mmCIF file of C-alpha atoms in Angstrom:
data_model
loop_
_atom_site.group_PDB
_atom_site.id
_atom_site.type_symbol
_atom_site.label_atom_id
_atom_site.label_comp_id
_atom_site.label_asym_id
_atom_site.label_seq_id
_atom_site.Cartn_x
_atom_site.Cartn_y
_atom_site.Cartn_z
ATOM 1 C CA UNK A 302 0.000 0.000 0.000
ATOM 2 C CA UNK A 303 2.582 2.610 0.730
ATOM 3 C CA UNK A 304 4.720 1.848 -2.359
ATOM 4 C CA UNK A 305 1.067 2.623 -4.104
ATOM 5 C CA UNK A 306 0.954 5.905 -2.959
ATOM 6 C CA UNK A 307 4.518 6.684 -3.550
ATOM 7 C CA UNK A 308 4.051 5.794 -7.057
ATOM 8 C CA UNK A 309 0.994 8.102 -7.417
ATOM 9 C CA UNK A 310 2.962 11.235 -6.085
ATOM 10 C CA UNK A 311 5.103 10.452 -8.976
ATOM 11 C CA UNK A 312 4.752 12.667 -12.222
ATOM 12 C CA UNK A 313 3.074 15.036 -10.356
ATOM 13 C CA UNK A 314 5.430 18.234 -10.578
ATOM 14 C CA UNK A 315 3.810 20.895 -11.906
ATOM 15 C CA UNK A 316 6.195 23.989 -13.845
ATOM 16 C CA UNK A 317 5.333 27.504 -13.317
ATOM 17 C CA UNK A 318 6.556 29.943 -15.461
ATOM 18 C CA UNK A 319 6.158 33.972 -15.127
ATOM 19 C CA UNK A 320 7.860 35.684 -17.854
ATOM 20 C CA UNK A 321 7.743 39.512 -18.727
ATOM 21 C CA UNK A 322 8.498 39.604 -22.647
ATOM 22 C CA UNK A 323 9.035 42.417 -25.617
ATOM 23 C CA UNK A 324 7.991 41.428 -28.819
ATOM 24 C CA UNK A 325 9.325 43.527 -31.357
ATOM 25 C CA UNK A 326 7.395 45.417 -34.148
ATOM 26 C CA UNK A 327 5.965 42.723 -36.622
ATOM 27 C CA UNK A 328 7.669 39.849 -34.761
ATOM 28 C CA UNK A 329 5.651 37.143 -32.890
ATOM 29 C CA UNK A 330 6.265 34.555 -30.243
ATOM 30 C CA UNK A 331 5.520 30.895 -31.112
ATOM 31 C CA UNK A 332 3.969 28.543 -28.397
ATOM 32 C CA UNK A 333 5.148 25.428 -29.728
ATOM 33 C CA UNK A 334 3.221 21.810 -30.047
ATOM 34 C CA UNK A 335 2.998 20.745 -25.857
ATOM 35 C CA UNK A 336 3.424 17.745 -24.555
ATOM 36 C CA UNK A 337 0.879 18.071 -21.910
ATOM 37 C CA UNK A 338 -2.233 20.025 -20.970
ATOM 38 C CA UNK A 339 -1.350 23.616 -20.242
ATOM 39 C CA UNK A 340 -2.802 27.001 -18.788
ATOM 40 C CA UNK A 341 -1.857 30.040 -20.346
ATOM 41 C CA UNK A 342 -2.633 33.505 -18.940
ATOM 42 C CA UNK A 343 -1.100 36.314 -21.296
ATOM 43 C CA UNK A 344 -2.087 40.009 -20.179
ATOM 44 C CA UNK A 345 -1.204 42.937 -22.829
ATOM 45 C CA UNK A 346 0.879 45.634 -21.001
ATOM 46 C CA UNK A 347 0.969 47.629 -23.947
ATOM 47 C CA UNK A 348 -1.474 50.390 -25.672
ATOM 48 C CA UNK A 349 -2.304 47.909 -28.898
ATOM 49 C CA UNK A 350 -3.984 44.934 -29.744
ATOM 50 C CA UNK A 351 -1.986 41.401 -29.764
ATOM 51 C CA UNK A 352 -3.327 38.978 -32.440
ATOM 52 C CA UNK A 353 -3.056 35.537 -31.636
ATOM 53 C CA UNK A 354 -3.033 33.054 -34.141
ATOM 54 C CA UNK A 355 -3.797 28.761 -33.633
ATOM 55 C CA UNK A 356 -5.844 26.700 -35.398
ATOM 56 C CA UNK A 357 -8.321 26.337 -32.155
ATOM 57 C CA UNK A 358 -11.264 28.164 -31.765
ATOM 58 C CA UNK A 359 -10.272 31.042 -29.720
ATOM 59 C CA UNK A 360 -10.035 34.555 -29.412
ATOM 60 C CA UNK A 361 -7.760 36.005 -32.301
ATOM 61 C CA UNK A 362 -6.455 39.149 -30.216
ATOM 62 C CA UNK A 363 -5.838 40.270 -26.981
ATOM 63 C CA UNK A 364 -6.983 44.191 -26.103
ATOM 64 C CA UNK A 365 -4.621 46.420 -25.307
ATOM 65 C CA UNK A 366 -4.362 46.854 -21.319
ATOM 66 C CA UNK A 367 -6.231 43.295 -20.989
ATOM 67 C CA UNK A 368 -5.380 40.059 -19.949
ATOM 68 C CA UNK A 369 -6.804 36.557 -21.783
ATOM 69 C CA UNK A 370 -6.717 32.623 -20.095
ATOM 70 C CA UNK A 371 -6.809 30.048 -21.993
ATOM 71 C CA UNK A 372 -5.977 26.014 -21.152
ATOM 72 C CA UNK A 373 -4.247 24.676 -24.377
ATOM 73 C CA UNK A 374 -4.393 20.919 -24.690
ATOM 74 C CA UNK A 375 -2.089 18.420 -25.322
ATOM 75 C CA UNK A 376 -0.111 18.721 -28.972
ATOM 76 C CA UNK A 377 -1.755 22.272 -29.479
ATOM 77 C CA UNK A 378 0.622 25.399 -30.179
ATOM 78 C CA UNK A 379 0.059 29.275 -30.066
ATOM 79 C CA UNK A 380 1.692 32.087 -31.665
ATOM 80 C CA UNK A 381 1.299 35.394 -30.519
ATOM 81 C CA UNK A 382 1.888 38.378 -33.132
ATOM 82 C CA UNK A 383 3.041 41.967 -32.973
ATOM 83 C CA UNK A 384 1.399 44.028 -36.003
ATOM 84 C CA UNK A 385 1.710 47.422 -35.370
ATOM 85 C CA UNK A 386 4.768 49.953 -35.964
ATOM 86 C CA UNK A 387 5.929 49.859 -31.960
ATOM 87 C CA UNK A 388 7.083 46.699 -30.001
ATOM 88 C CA UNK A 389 4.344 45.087 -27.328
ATOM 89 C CA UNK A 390 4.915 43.836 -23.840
ATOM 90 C CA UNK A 391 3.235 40.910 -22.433
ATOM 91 C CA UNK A 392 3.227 39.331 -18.793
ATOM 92 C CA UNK A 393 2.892 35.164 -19.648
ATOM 93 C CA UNK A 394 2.084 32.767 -17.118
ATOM 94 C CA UNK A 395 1.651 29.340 -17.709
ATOM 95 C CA UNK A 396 1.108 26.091 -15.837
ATOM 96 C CA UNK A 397 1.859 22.350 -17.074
ATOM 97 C CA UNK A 398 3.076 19.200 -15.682
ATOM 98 C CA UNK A 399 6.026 19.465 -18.557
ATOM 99 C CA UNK A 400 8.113 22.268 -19.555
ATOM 100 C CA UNK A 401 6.394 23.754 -22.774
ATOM 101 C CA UNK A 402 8.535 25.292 -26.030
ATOM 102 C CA UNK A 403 8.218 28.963 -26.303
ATOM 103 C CA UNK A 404 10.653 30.533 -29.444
ATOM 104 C CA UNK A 405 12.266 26.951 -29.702
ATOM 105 C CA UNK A 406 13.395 27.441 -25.886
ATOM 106 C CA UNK A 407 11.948 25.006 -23.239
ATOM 107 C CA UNK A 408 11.265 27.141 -20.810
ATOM 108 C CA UNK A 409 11.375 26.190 -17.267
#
């Protein structure tokens, strides 16, 4: 019984990530394909609109001065896109049970 319940406390590490990032003028940020179920909570910090871009059925931009959750699932990707003339700052959090790519980067 107690080797049971070891063995169900395995796997269940959960990554937190809270990341301040500047995405240049018509530059974007790609969320690649995860491995595992993760939330996402993106909020706009700057004065324009973000588009986002997946082939889910979502929201395709984020406000300016507003904030947007979303739980991707498994083998799922994102990209968010800067269109305007001045670069865009975003506050990302996520949550997963694995590391997810962000830029090619496993961020941890």
């Amino acid at each position: 019984m107690v080797s049971l319940l070891m063995y169900s406390c395995i796997g269940k590490h959960r990554v937190d990530v809270w990341k301040t990032m500047t995405i240049a003028p018509g530059d974007s940020i790609v969320v690649g394909k995860i491995k595992a179920p993760a939330v996402l909570e993106i909020k706009n910090l700057s004065d324009e609109n973000l588009l986002l871009v997946s082939q889910l059925k979502m929201q395709k931009q984020i406000l300016a001065r507003s904030s947007f959750s979303y739980r991707l699932p498994k083998k799922s990707g994102l990209i968010l896109e800067n269109p305007t003339k001045n670069p865009l700052s975003i506050h990302l959090h996520y949550s997963s049970n694995k590391p997810i790519p962000i830029n090619h980067k496993q961020l941890q």
